[in-house]
XYZ file of C-alpha atoms in Angstrom:
585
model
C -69.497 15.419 34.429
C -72.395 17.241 35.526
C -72.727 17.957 39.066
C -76.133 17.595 40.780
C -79.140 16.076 38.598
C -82.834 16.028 40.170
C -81.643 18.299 43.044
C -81.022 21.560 40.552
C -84.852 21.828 39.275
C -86.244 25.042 39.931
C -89.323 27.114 39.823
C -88.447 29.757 37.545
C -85.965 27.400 35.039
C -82.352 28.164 36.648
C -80.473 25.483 39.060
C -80.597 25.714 42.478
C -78.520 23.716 44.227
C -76.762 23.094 47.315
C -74.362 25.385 49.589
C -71.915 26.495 52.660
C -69.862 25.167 54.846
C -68.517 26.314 58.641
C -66.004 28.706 59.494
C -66.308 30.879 63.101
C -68.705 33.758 61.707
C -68.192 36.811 61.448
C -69.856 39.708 63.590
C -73.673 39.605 62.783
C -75.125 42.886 62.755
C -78.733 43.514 62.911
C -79.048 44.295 59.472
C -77.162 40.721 58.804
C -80.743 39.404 61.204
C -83.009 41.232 59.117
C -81.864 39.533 55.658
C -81.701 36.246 57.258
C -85.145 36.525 58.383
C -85.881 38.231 55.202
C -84.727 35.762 53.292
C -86.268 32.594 55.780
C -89.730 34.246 55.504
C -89.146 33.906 51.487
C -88.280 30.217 51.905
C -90.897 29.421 53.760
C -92.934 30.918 50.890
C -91.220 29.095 48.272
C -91.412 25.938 49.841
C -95.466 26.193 49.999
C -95.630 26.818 46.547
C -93.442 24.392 45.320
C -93.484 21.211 47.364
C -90.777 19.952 44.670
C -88.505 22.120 45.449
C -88.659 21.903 49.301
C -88.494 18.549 48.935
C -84.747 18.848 46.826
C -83.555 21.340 49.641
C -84.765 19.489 52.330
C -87.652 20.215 53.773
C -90.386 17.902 54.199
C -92.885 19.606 55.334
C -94.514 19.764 51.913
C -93.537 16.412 50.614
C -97.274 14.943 49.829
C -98.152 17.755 47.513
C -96.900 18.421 43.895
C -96.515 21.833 42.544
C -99.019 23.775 40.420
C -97.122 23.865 37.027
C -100.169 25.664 34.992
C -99.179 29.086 33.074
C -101.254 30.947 35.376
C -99.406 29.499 38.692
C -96.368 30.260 37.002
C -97.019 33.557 35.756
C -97.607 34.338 39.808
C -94.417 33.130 40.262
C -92.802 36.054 38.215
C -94.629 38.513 39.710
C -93.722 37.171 43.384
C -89.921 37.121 42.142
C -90.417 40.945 40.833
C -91.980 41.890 44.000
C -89.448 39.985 46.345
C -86.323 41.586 44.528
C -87.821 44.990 44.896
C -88.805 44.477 48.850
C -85.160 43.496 49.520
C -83.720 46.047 47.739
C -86.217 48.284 49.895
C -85.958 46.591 53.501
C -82.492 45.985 53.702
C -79.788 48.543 53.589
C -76.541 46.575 52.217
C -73.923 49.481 53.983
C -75.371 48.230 57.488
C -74.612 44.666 56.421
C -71.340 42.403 57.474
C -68.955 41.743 54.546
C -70.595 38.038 54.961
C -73.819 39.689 54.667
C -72.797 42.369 51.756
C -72.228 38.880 50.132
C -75.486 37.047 50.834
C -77.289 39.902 50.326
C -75.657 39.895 46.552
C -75.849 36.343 46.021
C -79.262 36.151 46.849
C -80.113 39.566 44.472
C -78.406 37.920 41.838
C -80.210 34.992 41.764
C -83.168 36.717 41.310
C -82.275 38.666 38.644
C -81.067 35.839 36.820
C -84.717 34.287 37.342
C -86.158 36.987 36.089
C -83.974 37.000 32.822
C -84.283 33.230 32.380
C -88.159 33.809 32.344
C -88.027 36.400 29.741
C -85.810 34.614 27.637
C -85.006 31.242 28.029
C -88.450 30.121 30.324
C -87.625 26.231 30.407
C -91.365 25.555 31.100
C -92.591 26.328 27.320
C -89.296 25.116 25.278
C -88.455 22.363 27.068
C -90.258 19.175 27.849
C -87.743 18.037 30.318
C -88.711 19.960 32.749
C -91.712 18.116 33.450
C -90.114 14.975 33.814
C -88.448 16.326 36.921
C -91.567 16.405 37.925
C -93.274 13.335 37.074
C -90.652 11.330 38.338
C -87.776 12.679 40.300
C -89.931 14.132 42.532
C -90.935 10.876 43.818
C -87.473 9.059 43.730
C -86.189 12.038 45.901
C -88.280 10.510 48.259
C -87.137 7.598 48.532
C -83.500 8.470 47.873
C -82.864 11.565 49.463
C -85.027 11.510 52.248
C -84.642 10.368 56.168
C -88.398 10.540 56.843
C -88.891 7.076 58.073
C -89.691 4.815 55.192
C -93.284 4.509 55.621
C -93.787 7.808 55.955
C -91.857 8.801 52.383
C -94.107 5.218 51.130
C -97.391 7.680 52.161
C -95.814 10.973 50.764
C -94.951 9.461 47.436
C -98.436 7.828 46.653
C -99.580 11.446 47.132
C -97.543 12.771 45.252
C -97.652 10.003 42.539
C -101.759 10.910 42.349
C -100.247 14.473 40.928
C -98.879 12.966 38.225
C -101.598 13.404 35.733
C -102.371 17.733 36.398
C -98.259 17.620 36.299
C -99.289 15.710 32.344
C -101.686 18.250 31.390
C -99.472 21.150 32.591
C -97.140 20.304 30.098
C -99.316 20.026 27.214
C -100.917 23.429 28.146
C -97.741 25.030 28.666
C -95.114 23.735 25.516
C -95.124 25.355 22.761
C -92.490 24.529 20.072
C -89.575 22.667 22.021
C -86.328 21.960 20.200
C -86.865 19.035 18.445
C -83.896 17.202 20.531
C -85.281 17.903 23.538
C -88.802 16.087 22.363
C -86.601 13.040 21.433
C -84.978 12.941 24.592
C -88.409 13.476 26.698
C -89.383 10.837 24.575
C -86.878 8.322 25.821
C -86.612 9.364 29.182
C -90.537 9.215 29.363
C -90.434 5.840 28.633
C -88.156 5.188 31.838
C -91.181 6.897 33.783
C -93.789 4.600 32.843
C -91.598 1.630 33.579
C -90.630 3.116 37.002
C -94.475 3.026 37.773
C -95.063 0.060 36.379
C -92.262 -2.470 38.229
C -89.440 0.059 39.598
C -90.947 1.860 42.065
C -91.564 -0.709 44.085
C -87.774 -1.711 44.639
C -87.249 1.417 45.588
C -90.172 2.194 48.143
C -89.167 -1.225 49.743
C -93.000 -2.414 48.859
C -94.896 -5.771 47.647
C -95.126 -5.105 44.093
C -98.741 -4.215 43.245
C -99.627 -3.348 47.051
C -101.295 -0.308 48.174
C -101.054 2.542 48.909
C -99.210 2.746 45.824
C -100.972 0.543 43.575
C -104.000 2.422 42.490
C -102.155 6.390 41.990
C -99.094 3.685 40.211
C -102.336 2.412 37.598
C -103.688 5.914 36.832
C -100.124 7.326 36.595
C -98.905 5.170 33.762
C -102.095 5.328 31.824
C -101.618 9.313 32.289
C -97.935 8.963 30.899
C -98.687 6.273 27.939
C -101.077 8.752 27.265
C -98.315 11.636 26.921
C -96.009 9.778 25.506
C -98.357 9.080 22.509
C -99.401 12.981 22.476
C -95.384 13.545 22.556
C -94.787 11.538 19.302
C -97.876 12.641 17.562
C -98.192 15.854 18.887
C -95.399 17.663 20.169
C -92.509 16.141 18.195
C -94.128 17.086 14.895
C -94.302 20.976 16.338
C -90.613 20.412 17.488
C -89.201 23.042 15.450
C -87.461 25.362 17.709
C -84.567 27.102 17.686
C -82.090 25.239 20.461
C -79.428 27.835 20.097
C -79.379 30.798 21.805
C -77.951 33.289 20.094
C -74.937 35.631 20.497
C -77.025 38.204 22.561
C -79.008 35.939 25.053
C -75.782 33.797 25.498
C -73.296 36.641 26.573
C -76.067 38.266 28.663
C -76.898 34.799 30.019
C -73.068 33.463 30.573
C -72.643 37.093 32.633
C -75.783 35.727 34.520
C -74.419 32.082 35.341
C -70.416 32.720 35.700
C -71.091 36.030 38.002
C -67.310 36.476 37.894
C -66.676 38.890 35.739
C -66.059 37.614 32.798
C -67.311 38.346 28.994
C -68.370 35.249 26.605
C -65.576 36.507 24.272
C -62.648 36.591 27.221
C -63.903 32.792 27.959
C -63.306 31.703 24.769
C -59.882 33.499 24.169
C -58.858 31.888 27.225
C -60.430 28.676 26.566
C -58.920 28.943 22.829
C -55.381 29.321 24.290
C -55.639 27.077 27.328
C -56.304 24.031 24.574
C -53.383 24.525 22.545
C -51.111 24.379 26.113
C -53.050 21.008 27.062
C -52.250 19.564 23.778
C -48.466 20.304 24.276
C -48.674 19.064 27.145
C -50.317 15.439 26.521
C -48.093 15.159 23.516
C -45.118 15.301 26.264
C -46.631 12.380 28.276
C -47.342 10.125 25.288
C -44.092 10.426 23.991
C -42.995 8.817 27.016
C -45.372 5.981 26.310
C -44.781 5.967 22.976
C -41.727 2.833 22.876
C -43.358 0.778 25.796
C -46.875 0.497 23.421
C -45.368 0.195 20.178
C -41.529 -1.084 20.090
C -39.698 -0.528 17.322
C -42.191 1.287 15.722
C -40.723 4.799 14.941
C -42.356 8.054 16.639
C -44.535 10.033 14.412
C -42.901 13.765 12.977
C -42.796 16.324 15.269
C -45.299 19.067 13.512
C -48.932 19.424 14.341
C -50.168 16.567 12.709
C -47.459 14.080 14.143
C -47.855 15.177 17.370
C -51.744 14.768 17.432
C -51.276 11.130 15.772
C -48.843 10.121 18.268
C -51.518 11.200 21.242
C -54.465 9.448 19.581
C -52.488 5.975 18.873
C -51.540 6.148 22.395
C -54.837 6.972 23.712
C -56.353 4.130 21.592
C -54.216 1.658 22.879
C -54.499 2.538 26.215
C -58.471 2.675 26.136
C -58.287 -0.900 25.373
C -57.865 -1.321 29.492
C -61.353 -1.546 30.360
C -64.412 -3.750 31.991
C -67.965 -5.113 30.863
C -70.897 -3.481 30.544
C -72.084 -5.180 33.506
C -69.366 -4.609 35.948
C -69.653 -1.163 35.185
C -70.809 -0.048 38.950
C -68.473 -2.362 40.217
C -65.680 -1.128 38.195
C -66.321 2.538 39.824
C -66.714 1.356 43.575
C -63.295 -0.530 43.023
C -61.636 3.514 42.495
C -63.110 4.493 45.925
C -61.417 2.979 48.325
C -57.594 3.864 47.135
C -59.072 7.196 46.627
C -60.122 7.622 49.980
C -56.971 6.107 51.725
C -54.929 8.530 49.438
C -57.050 11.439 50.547
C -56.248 10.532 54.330
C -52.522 9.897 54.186
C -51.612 12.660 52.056
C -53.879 15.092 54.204
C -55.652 16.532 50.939
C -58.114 17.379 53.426
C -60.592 15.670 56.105
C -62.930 13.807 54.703
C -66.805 14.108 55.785
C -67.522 11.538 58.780
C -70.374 9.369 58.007
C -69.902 8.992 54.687
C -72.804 8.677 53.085
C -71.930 8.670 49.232
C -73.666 5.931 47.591
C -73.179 4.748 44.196
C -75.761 3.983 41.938
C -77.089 3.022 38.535
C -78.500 6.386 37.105
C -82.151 5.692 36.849
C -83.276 5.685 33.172
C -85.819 8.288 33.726
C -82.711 10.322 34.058
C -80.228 9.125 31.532
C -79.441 10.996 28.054
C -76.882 13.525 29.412
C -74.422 12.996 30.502
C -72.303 9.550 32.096
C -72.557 10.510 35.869
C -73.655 12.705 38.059
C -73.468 13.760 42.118
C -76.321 14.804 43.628
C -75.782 15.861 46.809
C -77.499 15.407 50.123
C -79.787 18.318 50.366
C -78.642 21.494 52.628
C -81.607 21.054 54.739
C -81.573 17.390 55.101
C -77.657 17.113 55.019
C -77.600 13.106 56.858
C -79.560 11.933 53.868
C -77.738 10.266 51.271
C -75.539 11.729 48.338
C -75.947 9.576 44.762
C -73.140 9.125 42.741
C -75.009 7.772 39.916
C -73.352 6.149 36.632
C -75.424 5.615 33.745
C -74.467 2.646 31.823
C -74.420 2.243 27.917
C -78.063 1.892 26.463
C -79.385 -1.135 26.064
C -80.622 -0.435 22.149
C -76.927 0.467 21.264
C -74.097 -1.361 19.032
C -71.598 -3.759 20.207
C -69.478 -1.407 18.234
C -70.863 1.695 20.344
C -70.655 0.101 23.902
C -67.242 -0.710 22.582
C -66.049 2.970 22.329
C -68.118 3.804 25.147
C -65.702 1.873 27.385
C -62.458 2.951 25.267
C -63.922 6.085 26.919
C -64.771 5.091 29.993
C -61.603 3.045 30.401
C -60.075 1.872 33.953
C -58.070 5.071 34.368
C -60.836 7.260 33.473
C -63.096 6.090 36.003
C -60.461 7.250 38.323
C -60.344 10.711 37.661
C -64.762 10.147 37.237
C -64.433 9.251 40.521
C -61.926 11.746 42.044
C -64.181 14.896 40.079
C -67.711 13.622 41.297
C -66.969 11.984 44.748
C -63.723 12.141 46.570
C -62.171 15.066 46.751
C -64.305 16.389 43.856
C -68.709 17.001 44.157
C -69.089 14.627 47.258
C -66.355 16.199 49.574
C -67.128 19.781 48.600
C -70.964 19.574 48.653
C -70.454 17.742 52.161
C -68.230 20.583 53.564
C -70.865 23.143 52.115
C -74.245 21.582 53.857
C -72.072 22.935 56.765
C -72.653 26.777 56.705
C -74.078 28.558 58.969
C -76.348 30.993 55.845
C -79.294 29.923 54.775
C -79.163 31.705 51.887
C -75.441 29.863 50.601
C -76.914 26.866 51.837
C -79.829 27.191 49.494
C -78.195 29.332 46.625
C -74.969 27.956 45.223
C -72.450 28.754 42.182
C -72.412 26.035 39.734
C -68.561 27.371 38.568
C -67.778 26.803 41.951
C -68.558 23.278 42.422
C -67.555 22.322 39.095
C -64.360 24.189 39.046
C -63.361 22.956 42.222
C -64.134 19.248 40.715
C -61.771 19.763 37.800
C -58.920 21.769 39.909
C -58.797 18.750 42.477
C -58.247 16.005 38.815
C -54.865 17.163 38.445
C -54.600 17.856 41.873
C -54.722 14.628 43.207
C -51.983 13.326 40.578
C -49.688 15.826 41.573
C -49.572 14.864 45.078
C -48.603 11.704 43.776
C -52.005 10.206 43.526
C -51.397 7.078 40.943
C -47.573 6.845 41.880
C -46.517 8.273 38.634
C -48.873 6.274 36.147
C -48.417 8.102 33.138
C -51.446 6.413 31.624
C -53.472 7.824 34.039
C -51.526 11.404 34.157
C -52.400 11.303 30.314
C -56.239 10.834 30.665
C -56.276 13.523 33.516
C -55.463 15.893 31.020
C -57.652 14.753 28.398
C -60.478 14.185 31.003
C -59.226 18.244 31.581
C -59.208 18.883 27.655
C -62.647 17.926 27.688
C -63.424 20.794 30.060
C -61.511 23.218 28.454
C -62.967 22.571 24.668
C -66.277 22.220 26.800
C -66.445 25.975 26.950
C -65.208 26.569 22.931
C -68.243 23.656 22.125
C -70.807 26.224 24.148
C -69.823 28.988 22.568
C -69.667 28.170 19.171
C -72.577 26.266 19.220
C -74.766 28.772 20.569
C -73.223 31.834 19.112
C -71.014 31.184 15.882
C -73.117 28.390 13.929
C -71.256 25.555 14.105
C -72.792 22.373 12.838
C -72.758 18.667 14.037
C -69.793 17.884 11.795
C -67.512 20.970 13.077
C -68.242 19.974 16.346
C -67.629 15.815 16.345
C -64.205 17.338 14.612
C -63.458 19.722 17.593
C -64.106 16.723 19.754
C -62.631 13.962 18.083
C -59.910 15.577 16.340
C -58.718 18.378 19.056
C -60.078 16.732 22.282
C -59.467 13.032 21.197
C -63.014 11.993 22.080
C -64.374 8.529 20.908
C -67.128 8.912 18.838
C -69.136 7.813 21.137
C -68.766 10.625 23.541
C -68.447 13.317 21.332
C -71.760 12.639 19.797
C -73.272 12.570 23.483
C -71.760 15.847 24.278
C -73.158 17.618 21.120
C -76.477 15.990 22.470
C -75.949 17.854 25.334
C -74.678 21.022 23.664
C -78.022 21.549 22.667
C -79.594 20.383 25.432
C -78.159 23.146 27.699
C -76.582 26.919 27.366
C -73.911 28.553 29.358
C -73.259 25.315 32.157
C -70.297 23.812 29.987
C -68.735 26.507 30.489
C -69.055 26.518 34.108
C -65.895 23.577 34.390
C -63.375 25.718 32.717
C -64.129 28.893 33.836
C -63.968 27.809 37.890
C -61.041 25.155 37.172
C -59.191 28.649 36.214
C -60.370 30.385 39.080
C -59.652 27.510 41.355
C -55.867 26.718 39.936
C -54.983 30.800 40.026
C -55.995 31.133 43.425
C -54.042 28.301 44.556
C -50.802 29.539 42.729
C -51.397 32.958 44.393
C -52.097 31.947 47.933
C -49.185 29.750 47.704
C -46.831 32.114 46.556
C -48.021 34.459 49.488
C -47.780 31.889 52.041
C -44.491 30.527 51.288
C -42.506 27.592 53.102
C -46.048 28.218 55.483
C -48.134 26.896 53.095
C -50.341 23.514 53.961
C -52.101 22.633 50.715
C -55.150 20.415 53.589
C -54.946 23.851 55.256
C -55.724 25.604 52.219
C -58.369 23.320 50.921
C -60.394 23.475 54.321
C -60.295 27.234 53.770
C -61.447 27.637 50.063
C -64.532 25.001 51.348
C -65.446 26.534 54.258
C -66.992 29.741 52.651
C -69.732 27.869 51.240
C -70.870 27.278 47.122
C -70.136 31.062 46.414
C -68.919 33.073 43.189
C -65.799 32.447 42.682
C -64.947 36.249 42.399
C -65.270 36.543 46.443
C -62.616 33.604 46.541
C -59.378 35.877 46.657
C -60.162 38.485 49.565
C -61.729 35.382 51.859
C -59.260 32.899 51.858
C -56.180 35.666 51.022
């Protein structure tokens, strides 16, 4: 599951998200002072152009103004980025630097190359409409979400910003050109959310008498602005929808270098991806052979060949799915996981867990909904006592008995376990927690997606073998297939993008290979084309995560404390993952 939602926007169409956390530092030199202030005087910058995005980090300084989304603003933007890579390259001497600083200093040059290139080729401000919707709505929720301005104060902010919301309407039809025609439909949808968040939602949220001011009147002009774009999206836009959502073989290798920074080619991923889903298999056939007599007795055990084996997974899996709740106890059902979670966590000193806790779970907001189930956002770096969602998006209401049905054979009562453990406790939550913690700005404010999500999927398995689940092979077997999922993740993104494969190949690869309901494999082909490069991000750092942990433990020997260990691996911050061996080593 994805890891931060409205909190990985950005200005220039890659995520930003969340970083660091605190270790005793390292000998600053003064060229270590010079990029700090370097990079603080760009902040600073940033954050008065782009009130959004201070507002995700943070900072509220700029939290009653919306950003200037025109092509002209934006095309400023580039040439700020250009000129900002080239001054740092020209200011600061990287030999003179720290190792901590070498590594800022690289992290933050990488980022802005990566800008740069997403710009030139994959600008998410003319192919898709999404992006917009971050603003039109998000930016207000934050406010009242994510915020601990005191509540009148974020009530003031967010009519302000709510008055925005038709330039932020005609900034999108000026700017779109010919959007992937999935990414209209979804707008579409998710558009509709918007308006009914101005109309009634908004209100619940700001803590407000419906139809008061000083929301009222920007509330009135703000849904006639958006009924007004949603009827240009259907009659305009989605008619033009007709571009290409696959990269290509070129812009995807050149873009996966660009994401992963760790060293990897797009064709290594999938050979290791390729091979890593024919071990899982074997393995999950092991566990549901165990199961096998105690779900069906007397009913003999498929033939041991390929086919058998994957029959005798997928009756299992079926039957076990079957162990699930309501649609409407759906939030319930989650918060239920927490607290064993937790109380694991402590007694088996996985590590120390962050003290408030201020993880709260929610309903995802439907503004937000159409990919994926959950999400964490985290509590932003520069705020980091604010809250942290762990939002869950229930089935749709226009859906099928028949679909909600196979949504919760997905989404069954060990599932939500491991959902749990991968976007709260020890997984997104804990990690994003430790990381507010650092003492660099720029890891708090630049982080590695292949971190966070790799250290999410590492701590699934994890937690079972520590003897999370006493044993429950029911739950060890949806571990791996929650794991499977991350693995075939990467093969999806690269085949989609790169090799041509159609709708039909991929349901196969899900259904067939990853034992996916229909359900969610549909929803993650949705979101294949939705996105480049970030499903890859699980297995990729899962790998990096589980062969670190192998080789520090070897090293360490009969002195090795796996709380220890954790604590060390989350105290560097949201970083590459190729830095992990030489710090925590």
């Amino acid at each position: 599951m994805r890891f931060a939602a409205p909190a990985a926007l950005v200005l220039l169409g890659i995520a930003v998200m969340a970083t660091p956390a605190a270790q005793p530092p390292a000998a600053v030199s003064a060229e270590d002072a010079r990029l700090a202030n370097f990079f603080q005087s760009y902040l600073d910058q940033q954050f008065r152009l782009h009130p959004v995005y201070a507002t995700q980090q943070g900072n509220h300084d700029h939290d009653d103004r919306m950003d200037d989304l025109s092509p002209a603003a934006r095309a400023k933007d580039v040439e700020l980025t250009r000129k900002t890579l080239a001054d740092v390259k020209k200011e600061i001497d990287p030999k003179k630097l720290s190792r901590d600083g070498r590594i800022d200093f690289e992290v933050f040059t990488h980022s802005l190359d990566y800008s740069l290139w997403s710009v030139a080729n994959d600008n998410r401000f003319e192919f898709d409409p999404r992006v917009y919707g971050e603003f039109l709505t998000d930016s207000v929720f934050l406010l009242f979400t994510q915020s601990t301005l005191p509540r009148e104060r974020n009530v003031q902010n967010a009519a302000k910003r709510v008055a925005a919301v038709p330039q932020v309407v005609a900034a999108a039809k000026a700017g779109l050109k010919n959007p992937p025609k999935i990414l209209t439909e979804v707008t579409i949808r998710r558009n509709k959310g918007a308006i009914a968040f101005y109309e009634k939602d908004i209100w619940e949220f700001a803590g407000e008498t419906p139809g008061s001011e000083p929301l009222a009147t920007p509330c009135r002009a703000a849904v006639a602005a958006l009924k007004d774009y949603q009827t240009w999206l259907e009659t305009d836009l989605l008619p033009r929808s007709t571009g290409e959502w696959r990269l290509g073989e070129a812009k995807f290798a050149k873009k996966l270098e660009l994401e992963l920074d760790a060293g990897l080619t797009a064709a290594e991923v999938l050979k290791l991806a390729e091979g890593e889903a024919d071990r899982v298999e074997r393995e999950m056939y092991y566990v549901a052979k165990q199961l096998w007599s105690k779900l069906f007795p007397g009913r003999v055990l498929p033939p041991d060949d390929a086919d058998g084996r994957r029959a005798t997974t997928a009756a299992v899996l079926a039957e076990l799915g079957k162990d699930h709740g309501k649609p409407e106890n759906l939030l319930a059902d989650v918060r239920k996981t927490v607290d064993g979670i937790r109380t694991f966590i402590r007694e088996k000193k996985i590590l120390t867990l962050p003290d408030p806790d201020t993880c709260k779970i929610v309903e995802m907001p439907e503004f937000q909904r159409g990919f994926s189930a959950a999400y964490l956002n985290p509590a932003p770096p520069l705020d980091p006592k604010a809250d942290s969602l762990y939002a869950v998006a229930p089935p749709p209401r226009d859906w099928s008995a028949e679909r909600v049905a196979t949504f919760f054979r997905e989404y069954n009562t060990p599932m939500l376990q491991v959902l749990t453990i991968h976007e709260a406790y020890p997984g997104h939550y804990v990690q994003l927690a430790y990381s507010n913690r650092c003492p660099s700005l720029v890891r708090k404010v630049l982080s590695s997606g292949v971190f966070a999500e790799g250290w999410a999927v590492y701590t699934e398995q994890m937690m079972l073998d520590q003897g999370y689940g006493a044993g429950d092979l029911s739950l060890r077997l949806h571990q791996l297939k929650f794991y499977l999922r991350a693995v075939l993740n990467a093969i999806l993104d690269h085949r989609m993008h790169c090799a041509g494969m159609t709708d039909e190949q991929a349901l196969a690869l899900l259904m067939g290979r990853g034992f996916q309901t229909e359900a969610e494999a549909v929803a993650k082909v949705a979101r294949a084309k939705q996105s480049s490069t970030q499903l890859s991000t699980y297995f990729v750092g899962r790998t990096a995560f589980y062969r670190l942990r192998q080789d520090v433990q070897r090293r360490r020997g009969d002195g090795f404390v796996l709380g220890t260990f954790h604590e060390q691996v989350l105290s560097h911050g949201t970083l590459p993952v190729k830095y992990l061996p030489e710090l925590v080593r």
